[in-house]
């Protein structure tokens, strides 16, 4: 009888080829190389990325429960930097899906920082913080970001041009947003003091929120289907690739679909933890003399929109004004027509009576901001002086709310 040889230690590949593979072709080596590549891609996403070193510091000071202002500051910086990562993953994920789904992703994830911070404030019953942060996001995008785009984009140019139809359409949407946010406030202001208006204002706010969400869906259809030629920005594609070399470089710096999903999930988790600490420590910061109105209306929106601010300014400096305005004014529309009414609906679901009743000062400044922004984009041209006007109005609003007392005070 023939004795079969012991095949236990016989290599599958001749000559021990499996053990002599080049180190770069081994699975563990490939994983390490890809991880390093992903880190490099994310690191180059924005000039803000070096601030990511604050993440472990924020974790330490939070775990040790140190000074409340320090915890607020470090977690705020972390949120600002992580917004860059969220933006990068959203953009790259959009490259792997269709244009419609890409726009939906940008709409839902474009202001995810503000949504998460506002959700925790809503959950804690801090309605004034929620409403002020939403209003502040509109101010910062309409005035500060758009103004900086005009200023830095036009400082070495006579003027810049952009699509007047798209700009005026977005300005019209902001006008209806102003009206929808002003009506509940005026409703309360004009009622006799003896009447209990809380039940009615809650109903008005919820119906208004539903109408605004419907208007936002109609705007998405207008932008993506019926009038896509006004918003289909060929300049954005020009930024992506103008030559074979640039196209190859773009593909090399593109994250994969699974990588985007994993990083989005991890980043959203970290943002939620930091946002929770920001909301919890607002009272500690307010104890230093800053009002909650100023913190929520000025500081938190700048934190949440830091990545978009930097991106839109760099785009404007490259003379891509349609794309820059789509980022700045488009983000304001998302806040006014999507995020704010969505928070009212979420409050309805979780049992928090969130309304659209703002302070008179907030409504008046919103009207002035939309009026100035509409005037600046009315002719389809911009220059650095118009940018200075937008930034100046934002500074005036910031000064007013710096001295504006809290409602509770």
Tab-separated table of C-alpha atoms in Angstrom:
chain	number	residue	atom	x	y	z
A	1	UNK	CA	0.000	0.000	0.000
A	2	UNK	CA	1.351	3.412	-0.951
A	3	UNK	CA	1.852	5.824	1.882
A	4	UNK	CA	0.453	9.285	1.197
A	5	UNK	CA	2.838	12.098	1.978
A	6	UNK	CA	2.067	14.545	4.783
A	7	UNK	CA	0.711	17.612	2.974
A	8	UNK	CA	0.224	19.685	6.113
A	9	UNK	CA	3.380	21.707	5.687
A	10	UNK	CA	3.453	21.792	1.893
A	11	UNK	CA	3.081	25.394	0.598
A	12	UNK	CA	0.218	26.123	-1.791
A	13	UNK	CA	2.489	28.135	-4.066
A	14	UNK	CA	5.679	26.578	-5.420
A	15	UNK	CA	9.010	27.633	-4.051
A	16	UNK	CA	7.430	29.288	-1.013
A	17	UNK	CA	6.056	32.042	-3.223
A	18	UNK	CA	3.382	32.972	-0.679
A	19	UNK	CA	6.031	33.908	1.853
A	20	UNK	CA	8.238	35.661	-0.655
A	21	UNK	CA	5.637	38.153	-1.885
A	22	UNK	CA	6.782	41.748	-2.044
A	23	UNK	CA	5.975	43.466	1.272
A	24	UNK	CA	3.748	46.035	-0.475
A	25	UNK	CA	1.532	43.216	-1.842
A	26	UNK	CA	0.823	41.582	1.515
A	27	UNK	CA	-2.699	42.222	2.855
A	28	UNK	CA	-1.537	43.780	6.141
A	29	UNK	CA	0.908	46.031	4.307
A	30	UNK	CA	-1.803	47.083	1.844
A	31	UNK	CA	-4.129	47.979	4.713
A	32	UNK	CA	-1.461	50.084	6.407
A	33	UNK	CA	-0.640	51.862	3.157
A	34	UNK	CA	-4.295	52.600	2.473
A	35	UNK	CA	-4.831	53.920	6.000
A	36	UNK	CA	-1.852	56.221	5.602
A	37	UNK	CA	-3.215	57.321	2.232
A	38	UNK	CA	-6.633	58.085	3.742
A	39	UNK	CA	-5.027	60.107	6.528
A	40	UNK	CA	-2.989	62.035	3.964
A	41	UNK	CA	-6.079	62.769	1.835
A	42	UNK	CA	-8.046	64.059	4.822
A	43	UNK	CA	-5.070	66.060	6.118
A	44	UNK	CA	-4.870	67.950	2.814
A	45	UNK	CA	-8.614	68.682	2.768
A	46	UNK	CA	-8.329	72.101	4.441
A	47	UNK	CA	-5.858	74.478	6.112
A	48	UNK	CA	-7.850	73.902	9.317
A	49	UNK	CA	-6.777	70.260	9.613
A	50	UNK	CA	-3.674	70.914	11.803
A	51	UNK	CA	-6.128	71.968	14.518
A	52	UNK	CA	-7.140	68.301	14.745
A	53	UNK	CA	-4.397	67.937	17.362
A	54	UNK	CA	-6.900	69.544	19.749
A	55	UNK	CA	-9.059	66.374	19.626
A	56	UNK	CA	-7.092	64.401	22.269
A	57	UNK	CA	-6.825	67.552	24.392
A	58	UNK	CA	-10.601	67.971	24.256
A	59	UNK	CA	-11.086	64.334	25.258
A	60	UNK	CA	-8.718	64.701	28.224
A	61	UNK	CA	-10.176	67.949	29.593
A	62	UNK	CA	-13.696	66.547	29.165
A	63	UNK	CA	-12.926	63.270	30.945
A	64	UNK	CA	-11.162	65.125	33.761
A	65	UNK	CA	-14.062	67.616	33.950
A	66	UNK	CA	-11.768	70.617	34.025
A	67	UNK	CA	-12.707	74.257	33.490
A	68	UNK	CA	-16.047	74.577	31.668
A	69	UNK	CA	-14.839	77.337	29.354
A	70	UNK	CA	-11.829	75.215	28.369
A	71	UNK	CA	-14.087	72.237	27.651
A	72	UNK	CA	-16.372	74.446	25.528
A	73	UNK	CA	-13.456	75.955	23.595
A	74	UNK	CA	-11.635	72.704	22.832
A	75	UNK	CA	-14.805	70.890	21.777
A	76	UNK	CA	-15.800	73.865	19.625
A	77	UNK	CA	-12.460	73.677	17.803
A	78	UNK	CA	-12.934	69.929	17.362
A	79	UNK	CA	-16.375	70.486	15.810
A	80	UNK	CA	-14.943	73.092	13.438
A	81	UNK	CA	-12.211	70.721	12.247
A	82	UNK	CA	-14.505	67.701	12.018
A	83	UNK	CA	-16.830	69.745	9.822
A	84	UNK	CA	-13.983	69.716	7.287
A	85	UNK	CA	-13.854	65.909	7.439
A	86	UNK	CA	-17.631	65.691	7.040
A	87	UNK	CA	-17.484	68.019	4.054
A	88	UNK	CA	-14.688	66.046	2.402
A	89	UNK	CA	-16.483	62.713	2.872
A	90	UNK	CA	-19.770	64.178	1.621
A	91	UNK	CA	-18.120	65.556	-1.519
A	92	UNK	CA	-16.289	62.300	-2.255
A	93	UNK	CA	-19.370	60.186	-1.569
A	94	UNK	CA	-21.283	62.396	-3.999
A	95	UNK	CA	-18.820	61.380	-6.719
A	96	UNK	CA	-19.871	57.719	-6.314
A	97	UNK	CA	-23.645	58.292	-6.553
A	98	UNK	CA	-26.004	59.994	-8.987
A	99	UNK	CA	-26.464	63.752	-9.146
A	100	UNK	CA	-29.880	63.645	-7.461
A	101	UNK	CA	-28.689	61.582	-4.514
A	102	UNK	CA	-25.563	63.727	-4.326
A	103	UNK	CA	-27.683	66.857	-3.921
A	104	UNK	CA	-29.768	65.169	-1.231
A	105	UNK	CA	-26.563	64.226	0.591
A	106	UNK	CA	-25.274	67.776	0.396
A	107	UNK	CA	-28.614	69.082	1.659
A	108	UNK	CA	-28.758	66.759	4.656
A	109	UNK	CA	-25.065	66.658	5.582
A	110	UNK	CA	-24.098	70.194	4.585
A	111	UNK	CA	-25.262	71.627	7.915
A	112	UNK	CA	-24.974	68.526	10.068
A	113	UNK	CA	-22.885	70.315	12.732
A	114	UNK	CA	-25.614	72.902	13.347
A	115	UNK	CA	-28.269	70.178	13.327
A	116	UNK	CA	-26.450	68.063	15.911
A	117	UNK	CA	-25.688	70.995	18.229
A	118	UNK	CA	-29.259	72.263	17.895
A	119	UNK	CA	-30.679	68.790	18.524
A	120	UNK	CA	-28.870	68.509	21.854
A	121	UNK	CA	-30.006	72.023	22.786
A	122	UNK	CA	-33.561	71.111	21.751
A	123	UNK	CA	-33.410	67.941	23.802
A	124	UNK	CA	-32.270	69.988	26.811
A	125	UNK	CA	-35.137	72.437	26.337
A	126	UNK	CA	-32.866	75.357	25.413
A	127	UNK	CA	-35.133	76.680	22.666
A	128	UNK	CA	-33.552	80.139	22.610
A	129	UNK	CA	-30.168	78.555	21.858
A	130	UNK	CA	-31.683	76.488	19.035
A	131	UNK	CA	-33.419	79.441	17.395
A	132	UNK	CA	-30.480	81.813	17.830
A	133	UNK	CA	-28.013	79.314	16.353
A	134	UNK	CA	-30.257	78.817	13.306
A	135	UNK	CA	-30.683	82.566	12.862
A	136	UNK	CA	-26.953	83.107	13.351
A	137	UNK	CA	-26.137	80.546	10.664
A	138	UNK	CA	-28.286	82.497	8.215
A	139	UNK	CA	-26.541	85.745	9.171
A	140	UNK	CA	-23.049	84.311	8.863
A	141	UNK	CA	-23.699	82.765	5.453
A	142	UNK	CA	-25.616	85.694	3.964
A	143	UNK	CA	-23.321	88.442	5.231
A	144	UNK	CA	-19.986	87.154	6.524
A	145	UNK	CA	-19.328	84.361	4.029
A	146	UNK	CA	-20.835	86.110	0.998
A	147	UNK	CA	-19.111	89.336	1.990
A	148	UNK	CA	-15.741	87.609	2.342
A	149	UNK	CA	-16.263	85.950	-1.056
A	150	UNK	CA	-16.849	89.350	-2.672
A	151	UNK	CA	-13.967	90.918	-0.732
A	152	UNK	CA	-11.233	88.305	-1.236
A	153	UNK	CA	-12.416	87.375	-4.712
A	154	UNK	CA	-12.488	90.967	-5.918
A	155	UNK	CA	-9.552	92.594	-4.134
A	156	UNK	CA	-7.327	92.229	-7.235
A	157	UNK	CA	-10.119	92.436	-9.834
A	158	UNK	CA	-12.373	95.218	-11.090
A	159	UNK	CA	-15.471	93.030	-10.756
A	160	UNK	CA	-16.670	89.434	-10.805
A	161	UNK	CA	-19.788	88.028	-12.448
A	162	UNK	CA	-22.194	85.207	-11.598
A	163	UNK	CA	-25.495	83.705	-12.761
A	164	UNK	CA	-28.070	86.377	-11.972
A	165	UNK	CA	-31.090	84.049	-12.344
A	166	UNK	CA	-29.834	81.534	-9.794
A	167	UNK	CA	-28.780	84.280	-7.377
A	168	UNK	CA	-32.127	86.081	-7.560
A	169	UNK	CA	-34.036	82.806	-7.170
A	170	UNK	CA	-32.138	82.047	-3.981
A	171	UNK	CA	-32.745	85.601	-2.740
A	172	UNK	CA	-36.485	85.139	-3.341
A	173	UNK	CA	-36.434	81.947	-1.288
A	174	UNK	CA	-34.711	83.817	1.534
A	175	UNK	CA	-37.469	86.446	1.370
A	176	UNK	CA	-40.196	83.860	1.972
A	177	UNK	CA	-38.053	82.433	4.760
A	178	UNK	CA	-37.977	85.850	6.415
A	179	UNK	CA	-41.749	86.148	6.121
A	180	UNK	CA	-42.355	82.692	7.576
A	181	UNK	CA	-40.109	83.407	10.567
A	182	UNK	CA	-41.539	86.898	11.095
A	183	UNK	CA	-45.237	85.945	11.067
A	184	UNK	CA	-45.200	83.924	14.342
A	185	UNK	CA	-43.206	86.686	16.047
A	186	UNK	CA	-45.578	89.428	14.878
A	187	UNK	CA	-48.549	87.229	15.826
A	188	UNK	CA	-47.394	87.114	19.443
A	189	UNK	CA	-46.375	90.783	19.524
A	190	UNK	CA	-49.807	91.975	18.358
A	191	UNK	CA	-51.919	89.829	20.703
A	192	UNK	CA	-53.368	91.360	23.873
A	193	UNK	CA	-51.237	90.515	26.893
A	194	UNK	CA	-54.161	88.858	28.651
A	195	UNK	CA	-54.468	86.123	26.024
A	196	UNK	CA	-52.616	82.829	26.285
A	197	UNK	CA	-51.006	82.547	22.871
A	198	UNK	CA	-48.671	79.586	23.553
A	199	UNK	CA	-51.012	76.928	22.148
A	200	UNK	CA	-51.783	78.913	19.004
A	201	UNK	CA	-48.165	79.882	18.316
A	202	UNK	CA	-47.159	76.224	18.595
A	203	UNK	CA	-49.784	75.217	16.017
A	204	UNK	CA	-48.795	78.071	13.702
A	205	UNK	CA	-45.120	77.097	13.967
A	206	UNK	CA	-45.774	73.454	13.158
A	207	UNK	CA	-47.963	74.209	10.142
A	208	UNK	CA	-45.404	76.782	8.977
A	209	UNK	CA	-42.621	74.212	9.339
A	210	UNK	CA	-44.504	71.775	7.104
A	211	UNK	CA	-45.045	74.474	4.469
A	212	UNK	CA	-41.348	75.416	4.529
A	213	UNK	CA	-40.273	71.795	4.101
A	214	UNK	CA	-42.599	71.485	1.098
A	215	UNK	CA	-41.120	74.675	-0.379
A	216	UNK	CA	-37.634	73.238	0.103
A	217	UNK	CA	-38.598	70.044	-1.727
A	218	UNK	CA	-40.011	72.153	-4.568
A	219	UNK	CA	-36.766	74.123	-4.690
A	220	UNK	CA	-34.808	70.869	-4.973
A	221	UNK	CA	-37.010	69.840	-7.914
A	222	UNK	CA	-36.519	73.285	-9.471
A	223	UNK	CA	-32.754	73.064	-8.991
A	224	UNK	CA	-32.248	69.443	-10.027
A	225	UNK	CA	-34.906	68.875	-12.687
A	226	UNK	CA	-36.865	71.676	-14.315
A	227	UNK	CA	-34.237	74.474	-14.251
A	228	UNK	CA	-31.040	72.518	-13.838
A	229	UNK	CA	-29.220	74.638	-16.443
A	230	UNK	CA	-29.205	77.618	-14.075
A	231	UNK	CA	-27.584	75.610	-11.280
A	232	UNK	CA	-25.521	73.035	-13.228
A	233	UNK	CA	-22.189	74.650	-12.560
A	234	UNK	CA	-19.663	73.716	-15.209
A	235	UNK	CA	-17.115	75.769	-13.290
A	236	UNK	CA	-17.197	73.177	-10.537
A	237	UNK	CA	-16.191	70.516	-13.030
A	238	UNK	CA	-13.428	72.766	-14.270
A	239	UNK	CA	-12.104	72.846	-10.746
A	240	UNK	CA	-12.050	69.071	-10.684
A	241	UNK	CA	-10.114	68.373	-13.842
A	242	UNK	CA	-8.772	70.459	-16.682
A	243	UNK	CA	-6.225	67.960	-17.903
A	244	UNK	CA	-5.424	64.270	-17.704
A	245	UNK	CA	-2.821	64.917	-15.005
A	246	UNK	CA	-5.276	66.867	-12.859
A	247	UNK	CA	-7.948	64.216	-13.411
A	248	UNK	CA	-5.530	61.534	-12.241
A	249	UNK	CA	-4.598	63.610	-9.205
A	250	UNK	CA	-8.284	64.110	-8.392
A	251	UNK	CA	-8.957	60.366	-8.572
A	252	UNK	CA	-5.915	59.725	-6.409
A	253	UNK	CA	-7.301	62.033	-3.702
A	254	UNK	CA	-10.805	60.542	-3.821
A	255	UNK	CA	-12.016	58.414	-0.919
A	256	UNK	CA	-13.866	55.173	-1.669
A	257	UNK	CA	-17.582	54.727	-0.995
A	258	UNK	CA	-17.111	52.390	1.981
A	259	UNK	CA	-14.335	54.582	3.353
A	260	UNK	CA	-16.603	57.633	3.163
A	261	UNK	CA	-19.427	55.840	4.969
A	262	UNK	CA	-17.159	54.572	7.755
A	263	UNK	CA	-15.478	57.953	8.251
A	264	UNK	CA	-18.853	59.740	8.142
A	265	UNK	CA	-20.230	57.460	10.851
A	266	UNK	CA	-17.146	57.857	13.054
A	267	UNK	CA	-16.961	61.621	12.549
A	268	UNK	CA	-20.677	62.091	13.232
A	269	UNK	CA	-20.260	60.160	16.486
A	270	UNK	CA	-17.345	62.376	17.551
A	271	UNK	CA	-19.271	65.507	16.571
A	272	UNK	CA	-22.272	64.381	18.618
A	273	UNK	CA	-20.066	63.938	21.694
A	274	UNK	CA	-18.441	67.349	21.226
A	275	UNK	CA	-21.798	69.000	20.506
A	276	UNK	CA	-23.218	67.560	23.717
A	277	UNK	CA	-20.365	69.147	25.675
A	278	UNK	CA	-20.802	72.482	23.880
A	279	UNK	CA	-24.472	72.639	24.881
A	280	UNK	CA	-23.740	71.561	28.457
A	281	UNK	CA	-21.031	74.206	28.901
A	282	UNK	CA	-22.905	77.176	27.437
A	283	UNK	CA	-23.865	78.302	30.944
A	284	UNK	CA	-20.197	78.211	31.997
A	285	UNK	CA	-19.257	80.473	29.091
A	286	UNK	CA	-22.233	82.741	29.799
A	287	UNK	CA	-20.962	83.115	33.367
A	288	UNK	CA	-17.905	84.941	31.978
A	289	UNK	CA	-20.119	87.802	30.798
A	290	UNK	CA	-21.072	86.683	27.284
A	291	UNK	CA	-24.807	86.395	26.758
A	292	UNK	CA	-26.335	83.161	25.513
A	293	UNK	CA	-27.699	85.126	22.569
A	294	UNK	CA	-24.193	86.091	21.457
A	295	UNK	CA	-22.833	82.575	22.018
A	296	UNK	CA	-25.630	80.906	20.057
A	297	UNK	CA	-26.054	83.533	17.348
A	298	UNK	CA	-22.396	84.374	16.642
A	299	UNK	CA	-19.979	81.786	18.069
A	300	UNK	CA	-21.778	78.494	17.368
A	301	UNK	CA	-22.586	79.306	13.692
A	302	UNK	CA	-18.959	80.266	13.035
A	303	UNK	CA	-17.903	76.942	14.564
A	304	UNK	CA	-20.340	74.919	12.483
A	305	UNK	CA	-19.689	76.760	9.217
A	306	UNK	CA	-15.907	77.066	9.484
A	307	UNK	CA	-15.213	74.552	6.716
A	308	UNK	CA	-17.748	76.112	4.332
A	309	UNK	CA	-16.355	79.573	5.092
A	310	UNK	CA	-12.830	78.578	4.098
A	311	UNK	CA	-13.962	76.609	1.030
A	312	UNK	CA	-16.176	79.356	-0.383
A	313	UNK	CA	-13.478	82.013	0.070
A	314	UNK	CA	-10.869	79.924	-1.756
A	315	UNK	CA	-13.380	79.216	-4.529
A	316	UNK	CA	-14.146	82.935	-4.878
A	317	UNK	CA	-10.433	83.743	-5.041
A	318	UNK	CA	-10.289	81.381	-8.036
A	319	UNK	CA	-13.016	83.522	-9.679
A	320	UNK	CA	-15.671	80.773	-9.392
A	321	UNK	CA	-18.425	83.005	-8.026
A	322	UNK	CA	-21.381	80.797	-9.005
A	323	UNK	CA	-19.957	77.971	-6.935
A	324	UNK	CA	-19.074	80.323	-4.061
A	325	UNK	CA	-22.598	81.770	-3.906
A	326	UNK	CA	-24.104	78.303	-4.175
A	327	UNK	CA	-22.164	77.408	-1.023
A	328	UNK	CA	-22.934	80.564	0.968
A	329	UNK	CA	-26.495	81.520	-0.023
A	330	UNK	CA	-27.403	77.875	-0.649
A	331	UNK	CA	-26.405	77.042	2.913
A	332	UNK	CA	-28.636	79.859	4.201
A	333	UNK	CA	-31.554	78.374	2.269
A	334	UNK	CA	-30.873	74.952	3.771
A	335	UNK	CA	-30.897	76.444	7.262
A	336	UNK	CA	-34.058	78.510	6.725
A	337	UNK	CA	-36.156	76.072	4.687
A	338	UNK	CA	-34.829	72.710	5.885
A	339	UNK	CA	-32.946	72.703	9.201
A	340	UNK	CA	-35.102	75.152	11.165
A	341	UNK	CA	-38.497	73.616	10.265
A	342	UNK	CA	-37.010	70.136	10.661
A	343	UNK	CA	-36.077	70.981	14.255
A	344	UNK	CA	-39.658	72.115	14.876
A	345	UNK	CA	-40.908	68.761	13.574
A	346	UNK	CA	-38.307	66.858	15.630
A	347	UNK	CA	-39.396	68.791	18.717
A	348	UNK	CA	-42.981	67.846	17.886
A	349	UNK	CA	-41.968	64.171	17.750
A	350	UNK	CA	-39.925	64.114	20.982
A	351	UNK	CA	-42.386	66.271	22.915
A	352	UNK	CA	-40.453	69.542	22.997
A	353	UNK	CA	-42.593	72.634	22.188
A	354	UNK	CA	-40.196	74.255	19.732
A	355	UNK	CA	-41.745	77.275	17.984
A	356	UNK	CA	-40.730	79.746	15.297
A	357	UNK	CA	-41.202	82.729	17.599
A	358	UNK	CA	-38.010	84.801	17.489
A	359	UNK	CA	-37.100	88.075	19.141
A	360	UNK	CA	-38.040	91.286	17.373
A	361	UNK	CA	-34.356	92.205	17.023
A	362	UNK	CA	-33.602	88.889	15.303
A	363	UNK	CA	-36.463	89.318	12.832
A	364	UNK	CA	-35.519	92.914	12.001
A	365	UNK	CA	-31.847	92.060	11.482
A	366	UNK	CA	-32.862	89.079	9.324
A	367	UNK	CA	-34.976	91.369	7.136
A	368	UNK	CA	-32.104	93.864	6.784
A	369	UNK	CA	-29.635	91.058	5.977
A	370	UNK	CA	-31.844	89.564	3.259
A	371	UNK	CA	-32.531	93.037	1.845
A	372	UNK	CA	-28.810	93.874	1.603
A	373	UNK	CA	-27.910	90.458	0.204
A	374	UNK	CA	-30.628	90.719	-2.447
A	375	UNK	CA	-29.407	94.181	-3.401
A	376	UNK	CA	-25.784	92.993	-3.687
A	377	UNK	CA	-26.593	90.092	-6.043
A	378	UNK	CA	-29.303	91.887	-8.040
A	379	UNK	CA	-27.032	92.912	-10.942
A	380	UNK	CA	-25.082	89.647	-11.238
A	381	UNK	CA	-21.806	91.462	-10.502
A	382	UNK	CA	-19.693	91.936	-7.394
A	383	UNK	CA	-16.641	93.855	-6.213
A	384	UNK	CA	-14.579	94.136	-3.045
A	385	UNK	CA	-16.494	97.168	-1.721
A	386	UNK	CA	-19.769	95.231	-1.781
A	387	UNK	CA	-18.002	92.535	0.211
A	388	UNK	CA	-16.968	95.123	2.795
A	389	UNK	CA	-20.609	96.197	3.134
A	390	UNK	CA	-21.711	92.641	3.923
A	391	UNK	CA	-18.949	92.108	6.484
A	392	UNK	CA	-19.650	95.522	8.047
A	393	UNK	CA	-23.341	94.709	8.541
A	394	UNK	CA	-22.396	91.376	10.121
A	395	UNK	CA	-20.090	93.203	12.552
A	396	UNK	CA	-22.887	95.646	13.423
A	397	UNK	CA	-25.239	92.734	14.154
A	398	UNK	CA	-22.538	91.032	16.248
A	399	UNK	CA	-22.009	94.198	18.303
A	400	UNK	CA	-25.752	94.555	18.893
A	401	UNK	CA	-26.116	90.978	20.141
A	402	UNK	CA	-22.964	91.264	22.249
A	403	UNK	CA	-24.822	93.796	24.398
A	404	UNK	CA	-28.244	92.163	24.002
A	405	UNK	CA	-29.351	90.579	27.308
A	406	UNK	CA	-30.699	87.063	27.592
A	407	UNK	CA	-34.471	86.693	27.589
A	408	UNK	CA	-34.318	85.067	31.019
A	409	UNK	CA	-32.438	88.097	32.345
